[in-house]
mmCIF file of C-alpha atoms in Angstrom:
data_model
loop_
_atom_site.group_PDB
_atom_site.id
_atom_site.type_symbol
_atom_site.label_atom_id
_atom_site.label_comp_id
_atom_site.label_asym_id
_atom_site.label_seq_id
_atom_site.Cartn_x
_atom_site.Cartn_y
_atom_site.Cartn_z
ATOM 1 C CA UNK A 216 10.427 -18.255 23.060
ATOM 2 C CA UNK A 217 7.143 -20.529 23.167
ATOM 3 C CA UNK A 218 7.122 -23.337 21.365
ATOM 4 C CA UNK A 219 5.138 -23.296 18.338
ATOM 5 C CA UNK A 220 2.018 -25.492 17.267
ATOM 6 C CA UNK A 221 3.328 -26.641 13.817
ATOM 7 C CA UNK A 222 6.520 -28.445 12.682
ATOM 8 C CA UNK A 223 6.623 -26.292 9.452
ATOM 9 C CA UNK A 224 9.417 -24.269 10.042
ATOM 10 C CA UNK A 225 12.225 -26.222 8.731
ATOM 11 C CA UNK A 226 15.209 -24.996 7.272
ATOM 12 C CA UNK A 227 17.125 -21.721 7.350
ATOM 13 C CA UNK A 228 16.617 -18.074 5.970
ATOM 14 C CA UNK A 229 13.319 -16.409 5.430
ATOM 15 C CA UNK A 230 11.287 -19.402 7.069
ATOM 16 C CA UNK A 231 13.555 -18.822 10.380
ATOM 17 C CA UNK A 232 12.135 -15.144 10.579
ATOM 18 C CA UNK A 233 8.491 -16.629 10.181
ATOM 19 C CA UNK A 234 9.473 -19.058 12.860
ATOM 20 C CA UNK A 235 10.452 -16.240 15.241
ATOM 21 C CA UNK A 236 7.800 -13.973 14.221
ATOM 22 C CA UNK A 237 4.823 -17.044 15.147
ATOM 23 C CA UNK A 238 6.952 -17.330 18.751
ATOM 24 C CA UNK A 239 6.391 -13.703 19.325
ATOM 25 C CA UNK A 240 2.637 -13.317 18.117
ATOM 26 C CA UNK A 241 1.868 -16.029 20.593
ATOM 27 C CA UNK A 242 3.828 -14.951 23.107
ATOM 28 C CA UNK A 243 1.784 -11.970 22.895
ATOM 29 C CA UNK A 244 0.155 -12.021 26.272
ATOM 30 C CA UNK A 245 3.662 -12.616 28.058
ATOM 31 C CA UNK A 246 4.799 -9.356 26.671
ATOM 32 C CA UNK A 247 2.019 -7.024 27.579
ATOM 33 C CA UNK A 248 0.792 -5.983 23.757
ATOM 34 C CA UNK A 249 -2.452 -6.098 21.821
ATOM 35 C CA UNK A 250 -0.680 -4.954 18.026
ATOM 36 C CA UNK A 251 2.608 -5.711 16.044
ATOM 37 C CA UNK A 252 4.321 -4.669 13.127
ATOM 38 C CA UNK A 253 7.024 -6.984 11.983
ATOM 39 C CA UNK A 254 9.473 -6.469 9.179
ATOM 40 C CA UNK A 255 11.244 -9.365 7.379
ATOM 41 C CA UNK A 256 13.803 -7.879 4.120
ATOM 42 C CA UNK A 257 14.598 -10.860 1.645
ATOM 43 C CA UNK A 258 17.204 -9.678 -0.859
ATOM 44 C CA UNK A 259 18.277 -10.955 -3.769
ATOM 45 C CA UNK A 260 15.192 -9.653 -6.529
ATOM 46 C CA UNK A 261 17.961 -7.232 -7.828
ATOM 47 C CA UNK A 262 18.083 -9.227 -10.491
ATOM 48 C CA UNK A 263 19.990 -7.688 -13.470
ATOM 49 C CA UNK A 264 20.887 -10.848 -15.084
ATOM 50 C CA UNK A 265 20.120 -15.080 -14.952
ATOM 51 C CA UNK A 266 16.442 -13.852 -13.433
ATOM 52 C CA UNK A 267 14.452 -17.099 -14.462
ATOM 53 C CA UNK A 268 17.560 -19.209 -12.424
ATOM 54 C CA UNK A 269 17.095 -16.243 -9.294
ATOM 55 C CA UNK A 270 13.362 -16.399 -9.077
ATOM 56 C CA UNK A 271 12.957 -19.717 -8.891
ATOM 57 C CA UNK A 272 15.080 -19.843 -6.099
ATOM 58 C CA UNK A 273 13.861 -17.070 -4.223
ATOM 59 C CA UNK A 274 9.903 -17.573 -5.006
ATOM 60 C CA UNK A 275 10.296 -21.040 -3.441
ATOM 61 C CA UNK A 276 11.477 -19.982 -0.130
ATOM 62 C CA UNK A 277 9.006 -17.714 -0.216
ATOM 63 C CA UNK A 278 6.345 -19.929 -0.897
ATOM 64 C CA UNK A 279 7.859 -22.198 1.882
ATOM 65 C CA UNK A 280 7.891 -19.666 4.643
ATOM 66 C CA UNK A 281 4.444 -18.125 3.726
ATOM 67 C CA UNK A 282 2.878 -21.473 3.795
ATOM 68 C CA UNK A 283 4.434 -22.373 7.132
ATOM 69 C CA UNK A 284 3.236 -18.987 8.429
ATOM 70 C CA UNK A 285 -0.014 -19.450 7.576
ATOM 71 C CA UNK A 286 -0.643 -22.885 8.573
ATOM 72 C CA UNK A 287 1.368 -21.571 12.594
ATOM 73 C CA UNK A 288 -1.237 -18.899 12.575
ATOM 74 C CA UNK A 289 -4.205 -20.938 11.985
ATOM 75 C CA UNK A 290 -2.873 -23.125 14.572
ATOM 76 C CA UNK A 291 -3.005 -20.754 17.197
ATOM 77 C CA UNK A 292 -6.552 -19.032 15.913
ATOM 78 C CA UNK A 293 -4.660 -16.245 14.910
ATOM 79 C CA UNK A 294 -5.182 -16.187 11.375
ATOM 80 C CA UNK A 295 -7.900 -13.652 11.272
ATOM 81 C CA UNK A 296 -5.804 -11.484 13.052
ATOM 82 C CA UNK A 297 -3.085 -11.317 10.924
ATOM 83 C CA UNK A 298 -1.697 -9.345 7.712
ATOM 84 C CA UNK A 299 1.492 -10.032 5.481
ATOM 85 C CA UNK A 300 1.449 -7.213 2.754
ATOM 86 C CA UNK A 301 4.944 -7.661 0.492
ATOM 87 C CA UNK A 302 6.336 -4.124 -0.605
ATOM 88 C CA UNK A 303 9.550 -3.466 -2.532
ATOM 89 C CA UNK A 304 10.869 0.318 -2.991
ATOM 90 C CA UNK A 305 11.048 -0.294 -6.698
ATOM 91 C CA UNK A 306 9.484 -2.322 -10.015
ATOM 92 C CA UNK A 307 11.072 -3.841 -12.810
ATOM 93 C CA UNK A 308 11.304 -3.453 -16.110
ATOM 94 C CA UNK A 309 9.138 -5.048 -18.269
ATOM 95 C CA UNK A 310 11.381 -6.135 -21.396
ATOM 96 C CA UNK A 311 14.378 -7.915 -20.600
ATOM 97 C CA UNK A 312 18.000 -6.615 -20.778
ATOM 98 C CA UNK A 313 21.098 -8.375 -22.816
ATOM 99 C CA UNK A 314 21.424 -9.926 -19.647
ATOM 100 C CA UNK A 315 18.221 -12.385 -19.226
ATOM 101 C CA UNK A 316 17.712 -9.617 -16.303
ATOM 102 C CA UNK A 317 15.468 -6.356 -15.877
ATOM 103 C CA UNK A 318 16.345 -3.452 -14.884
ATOM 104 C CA UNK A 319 14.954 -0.841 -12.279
ATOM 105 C CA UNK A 320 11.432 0.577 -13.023
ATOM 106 C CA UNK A 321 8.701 2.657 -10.978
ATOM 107 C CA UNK A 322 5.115 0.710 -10.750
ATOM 108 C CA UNK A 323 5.104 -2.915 -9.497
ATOM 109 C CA UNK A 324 2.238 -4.601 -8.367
ATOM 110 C CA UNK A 325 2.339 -6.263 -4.638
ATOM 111 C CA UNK A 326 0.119 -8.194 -2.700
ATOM 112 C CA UNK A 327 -1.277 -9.010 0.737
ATOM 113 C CA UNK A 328 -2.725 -12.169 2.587
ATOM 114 C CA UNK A 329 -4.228 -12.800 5.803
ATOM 115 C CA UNK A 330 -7.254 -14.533 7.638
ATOM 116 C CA UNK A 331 -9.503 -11.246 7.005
ATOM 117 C CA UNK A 332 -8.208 -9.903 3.743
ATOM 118 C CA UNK A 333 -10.977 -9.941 1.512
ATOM 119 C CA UNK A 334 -8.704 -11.745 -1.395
ATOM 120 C CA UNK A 335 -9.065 -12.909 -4.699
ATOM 121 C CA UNK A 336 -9.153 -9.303 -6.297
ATOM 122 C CA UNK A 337 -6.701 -6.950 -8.097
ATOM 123 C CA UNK A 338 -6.930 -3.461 -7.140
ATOM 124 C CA UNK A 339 -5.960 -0.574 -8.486
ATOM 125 C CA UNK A 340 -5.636 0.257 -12.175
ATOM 126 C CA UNK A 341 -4.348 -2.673 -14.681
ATOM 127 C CA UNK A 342 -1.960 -1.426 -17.253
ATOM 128 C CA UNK A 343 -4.290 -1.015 -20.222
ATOM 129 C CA UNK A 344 -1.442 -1.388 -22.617
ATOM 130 C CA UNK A 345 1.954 -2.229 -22.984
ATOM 131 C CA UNK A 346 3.089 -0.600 -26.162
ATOM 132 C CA UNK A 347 5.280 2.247 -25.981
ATOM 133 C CA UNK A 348 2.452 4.769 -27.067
ATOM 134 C CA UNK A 349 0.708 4.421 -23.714
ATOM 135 C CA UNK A 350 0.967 7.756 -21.810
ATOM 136 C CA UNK A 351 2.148 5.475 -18.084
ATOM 137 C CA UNK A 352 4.637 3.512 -20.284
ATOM 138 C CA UNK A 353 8.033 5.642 -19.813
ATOM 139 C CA UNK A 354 10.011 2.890 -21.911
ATOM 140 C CA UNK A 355 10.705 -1.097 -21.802
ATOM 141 C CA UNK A 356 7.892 -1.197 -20.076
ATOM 142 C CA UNK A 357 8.406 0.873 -17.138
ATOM 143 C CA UNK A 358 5.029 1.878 -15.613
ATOM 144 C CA UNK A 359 3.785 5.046 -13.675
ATOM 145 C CA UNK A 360 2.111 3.845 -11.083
ATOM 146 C CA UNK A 361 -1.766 4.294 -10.608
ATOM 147 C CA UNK A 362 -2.208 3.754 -6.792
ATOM 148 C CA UNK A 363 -0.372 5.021 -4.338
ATOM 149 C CA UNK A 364 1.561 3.098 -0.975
ATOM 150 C CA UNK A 365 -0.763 5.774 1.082
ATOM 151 C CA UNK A 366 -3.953 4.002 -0.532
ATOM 152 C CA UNK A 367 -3.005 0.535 0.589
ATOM 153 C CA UNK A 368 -1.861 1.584 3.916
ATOM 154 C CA UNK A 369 -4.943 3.658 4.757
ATOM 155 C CA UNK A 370 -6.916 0.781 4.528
ATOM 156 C CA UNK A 371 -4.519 -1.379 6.721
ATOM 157 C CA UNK A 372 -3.977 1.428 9.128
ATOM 158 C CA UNK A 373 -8.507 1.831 9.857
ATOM 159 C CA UNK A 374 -7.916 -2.493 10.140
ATOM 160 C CA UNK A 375 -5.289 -1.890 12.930
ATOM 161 C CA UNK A 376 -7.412 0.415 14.276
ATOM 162 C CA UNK A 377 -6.434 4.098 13.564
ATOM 163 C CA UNK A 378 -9.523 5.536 13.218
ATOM 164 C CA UNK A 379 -8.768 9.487 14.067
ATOM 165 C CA UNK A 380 -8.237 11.265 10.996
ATOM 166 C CA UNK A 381 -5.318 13.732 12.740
ATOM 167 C CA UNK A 382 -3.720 10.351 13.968
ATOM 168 C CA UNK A 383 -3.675 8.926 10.024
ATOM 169 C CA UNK A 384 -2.435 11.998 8.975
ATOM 170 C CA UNK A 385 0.609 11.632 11.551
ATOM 171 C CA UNK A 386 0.680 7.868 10.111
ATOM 172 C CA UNK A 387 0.571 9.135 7.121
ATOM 173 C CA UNK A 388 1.457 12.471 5.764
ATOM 174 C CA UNK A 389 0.949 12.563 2.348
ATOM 175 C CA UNK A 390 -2.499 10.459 2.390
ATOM 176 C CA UNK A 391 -3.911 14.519 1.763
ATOM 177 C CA UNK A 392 -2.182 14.458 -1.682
ATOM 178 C CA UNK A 393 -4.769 11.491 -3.092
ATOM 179 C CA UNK A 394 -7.841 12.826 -2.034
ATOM 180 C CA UNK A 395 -10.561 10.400 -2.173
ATOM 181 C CA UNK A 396 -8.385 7.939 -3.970
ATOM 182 C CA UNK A 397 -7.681 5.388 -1.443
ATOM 183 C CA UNK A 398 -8.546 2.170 -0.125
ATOM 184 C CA UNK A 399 -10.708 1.535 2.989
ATOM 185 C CA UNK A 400 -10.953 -1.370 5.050
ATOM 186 C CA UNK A 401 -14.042 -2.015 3.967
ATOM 187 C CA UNK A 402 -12.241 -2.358 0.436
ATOM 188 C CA UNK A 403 -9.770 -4.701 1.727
ATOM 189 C CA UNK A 404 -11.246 -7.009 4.677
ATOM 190 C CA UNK A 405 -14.560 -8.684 5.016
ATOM 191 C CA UNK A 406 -15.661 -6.942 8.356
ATOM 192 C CA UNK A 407 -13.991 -3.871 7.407
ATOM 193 C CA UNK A 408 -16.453 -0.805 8.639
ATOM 194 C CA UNK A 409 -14.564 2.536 7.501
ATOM 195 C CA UNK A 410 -15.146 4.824 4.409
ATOM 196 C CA UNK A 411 -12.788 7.817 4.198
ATOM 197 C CA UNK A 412 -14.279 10.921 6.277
ATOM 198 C CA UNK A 413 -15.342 13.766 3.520
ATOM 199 C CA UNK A 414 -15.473 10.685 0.255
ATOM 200 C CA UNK A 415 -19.327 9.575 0.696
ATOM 201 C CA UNK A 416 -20.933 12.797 -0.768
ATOM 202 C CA UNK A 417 -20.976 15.010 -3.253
ATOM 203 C CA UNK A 418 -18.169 15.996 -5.654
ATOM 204 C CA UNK A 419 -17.287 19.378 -6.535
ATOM 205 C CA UNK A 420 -14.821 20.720 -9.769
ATOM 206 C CA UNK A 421 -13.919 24.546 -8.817
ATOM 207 C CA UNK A 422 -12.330 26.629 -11.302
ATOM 208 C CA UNK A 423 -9.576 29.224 -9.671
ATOM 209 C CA UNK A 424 -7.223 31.438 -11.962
ATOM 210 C CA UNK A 425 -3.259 31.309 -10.601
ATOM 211 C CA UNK A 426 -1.188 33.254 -11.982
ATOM 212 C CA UNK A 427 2.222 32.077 -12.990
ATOM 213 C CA UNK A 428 5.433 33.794 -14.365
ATOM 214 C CA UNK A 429 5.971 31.623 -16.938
ATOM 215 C CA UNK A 430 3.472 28.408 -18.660
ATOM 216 C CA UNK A 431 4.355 25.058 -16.439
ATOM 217 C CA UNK A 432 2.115 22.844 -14.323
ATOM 218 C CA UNK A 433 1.993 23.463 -10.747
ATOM 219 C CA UNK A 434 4.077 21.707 -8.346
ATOM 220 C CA UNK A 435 3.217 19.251 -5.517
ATOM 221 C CA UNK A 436 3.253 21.837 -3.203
ATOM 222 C CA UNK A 437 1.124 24.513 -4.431
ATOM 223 C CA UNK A 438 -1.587 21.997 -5.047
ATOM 224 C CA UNK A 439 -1.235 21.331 -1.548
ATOM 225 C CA UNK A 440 -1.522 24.912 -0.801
ATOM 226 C CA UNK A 441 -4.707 25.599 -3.413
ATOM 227 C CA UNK A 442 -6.213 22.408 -1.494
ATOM 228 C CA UNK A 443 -5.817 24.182 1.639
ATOM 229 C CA UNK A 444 -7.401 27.017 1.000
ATOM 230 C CA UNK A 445 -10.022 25.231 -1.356
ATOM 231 C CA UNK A 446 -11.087 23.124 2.113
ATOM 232 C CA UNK A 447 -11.746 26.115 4.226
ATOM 233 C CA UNK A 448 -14.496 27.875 1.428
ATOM 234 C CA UNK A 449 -16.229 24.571 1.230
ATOM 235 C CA UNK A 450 -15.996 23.816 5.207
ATOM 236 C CA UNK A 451 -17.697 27.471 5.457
ATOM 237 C CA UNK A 452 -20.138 26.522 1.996
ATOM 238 C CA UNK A 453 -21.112 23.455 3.628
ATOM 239 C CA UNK A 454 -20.007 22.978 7.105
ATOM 240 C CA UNK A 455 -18.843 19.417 6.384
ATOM 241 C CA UNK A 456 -15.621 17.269 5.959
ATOM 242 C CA UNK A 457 -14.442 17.790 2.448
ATOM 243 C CA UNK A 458 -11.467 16.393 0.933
ATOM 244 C CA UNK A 459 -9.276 18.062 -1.774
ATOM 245 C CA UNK A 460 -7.505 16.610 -5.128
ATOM 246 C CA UNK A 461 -6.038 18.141 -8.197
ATOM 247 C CA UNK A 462 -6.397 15.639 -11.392
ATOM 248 C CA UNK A 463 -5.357 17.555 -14.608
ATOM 249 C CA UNK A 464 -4.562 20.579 -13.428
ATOM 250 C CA UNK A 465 -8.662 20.611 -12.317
ATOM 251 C CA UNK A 466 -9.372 20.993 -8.411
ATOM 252 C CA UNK A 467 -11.956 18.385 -6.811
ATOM 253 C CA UNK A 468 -13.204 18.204 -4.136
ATOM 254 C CA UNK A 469 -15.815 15.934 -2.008
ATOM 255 C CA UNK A 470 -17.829 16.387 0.976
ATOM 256 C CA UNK A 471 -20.673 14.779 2.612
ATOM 257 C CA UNK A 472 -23.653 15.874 2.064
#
């Protein structure tokens, strides 16, 4: 490995993956590649009990390791070139358990950092309350999420470069199912140049009749399917790139003028 231009990485643990991950970004050259992806898994957040004690263990080594990171990648004039987005599969609870824990939940909120990312900013919807009446509070404070992983990684995949629509669709299957709600590049990074193809028009509500043996919404996959077949009247209507979204049961869909 080369050596790297900081002394930062000290210690053992997370910062020893950042340490590894700076050797191989510069060493980028030696091995013939233009684009990474690196994944680093810190455990420990499962925190069902003693969380104040956990966290502020945990949050400091992260702290340490993202500092060290940064100040490596500025070092080598890679700073702008880099982006450290920090996911977990699940939230947390809001209200605590017996425990001085929480317990698994669904919406979280993450974030991202890097030498381009236009930061600063929360995106996405903010809980508008917390009480229990509030339709995306399912209990103790357990939130349905507003924006989806496909939203934040569209924008991140245009950044890296994917700018085919077929080859974000391979990236990312399901982007189809949020229509024009997702984030851009130009929503995330300061040079960022993308929109989403079919998003920059007009919007259209169309009003179809299904009939269904018995009252229920429909599923994930017939709104796929009404989508489908909602895209190929307005590519014939309008002979443009449309995209296709059911919100309340209502179909939507937007084109470019």
């Amino acid at each position: 490995h080369p050596p790297i231009n900081t002394t930062s990485f000290i210690g053992q643990g997370t910062i020893s993956y950042f340490k590894l991950i700076s050797q191989m970004i510069k060493a980028h050259t030696v091995r013939n590649v233009n684009r990474d992806v690196f994944f680093v898994r810190l455990g420990g957040f499962d925190a069902h009990s003693d969380l104040m004690n956990r966290l502020k263990t945990s949050i400091a080594d992260i702290n340490k390791s993202f500092d060290a990171f940064r100040a490596e990648m500025i070092a080598q004039s890679n700073y702008d070139k880099v982006t450290v987005v920090m996911a977990s599969e699940f939230g947390r609870t809001i209200t605590p358990n017996s425990g001085g824990g929480t317990d698994h939940a669904w919406g979280g909120n993450y974030f991202m950092f890097g030498g381009g990312v236009k930061g600063g900013r929360i995106l996405g919807e903010y809980p508008k309350s917390f009480l229990d009446s509030d339709p995306t509070n399912i209990g103790r404070g357990r939130l349905i999420p507003t924006t989806s992983w496909d939203s934040v990684w569209y924008g991140i995949f245009q950044w890296y470069g994917v700018e085919n629509e077929d080859a974000m669709k391979s990236i990312l299957p399901n982007h189809g199912n949020f229509g024009c709600f997702l984030l851009t590049d130009i929503d995330l990074y300061r040079d960022g140049t993308h929109s989403i193809p079919g998003c920059d028009g007009v919007a259209l509500s169309f009003d179809i009749t299904t009939v269904l043996n018995e009252p229920r919404y429909l599923t994930g996959q017939e709104q796929n399917k009404i989508c489908e077949e909602v895209l190929k009247i307005a590519m014939v209507e309008t002979g443009q790139t449309a995209k296709c979204l059911i919100v309340g049961q209502k179909i939507i869909v937007n084109y470019t003028r």
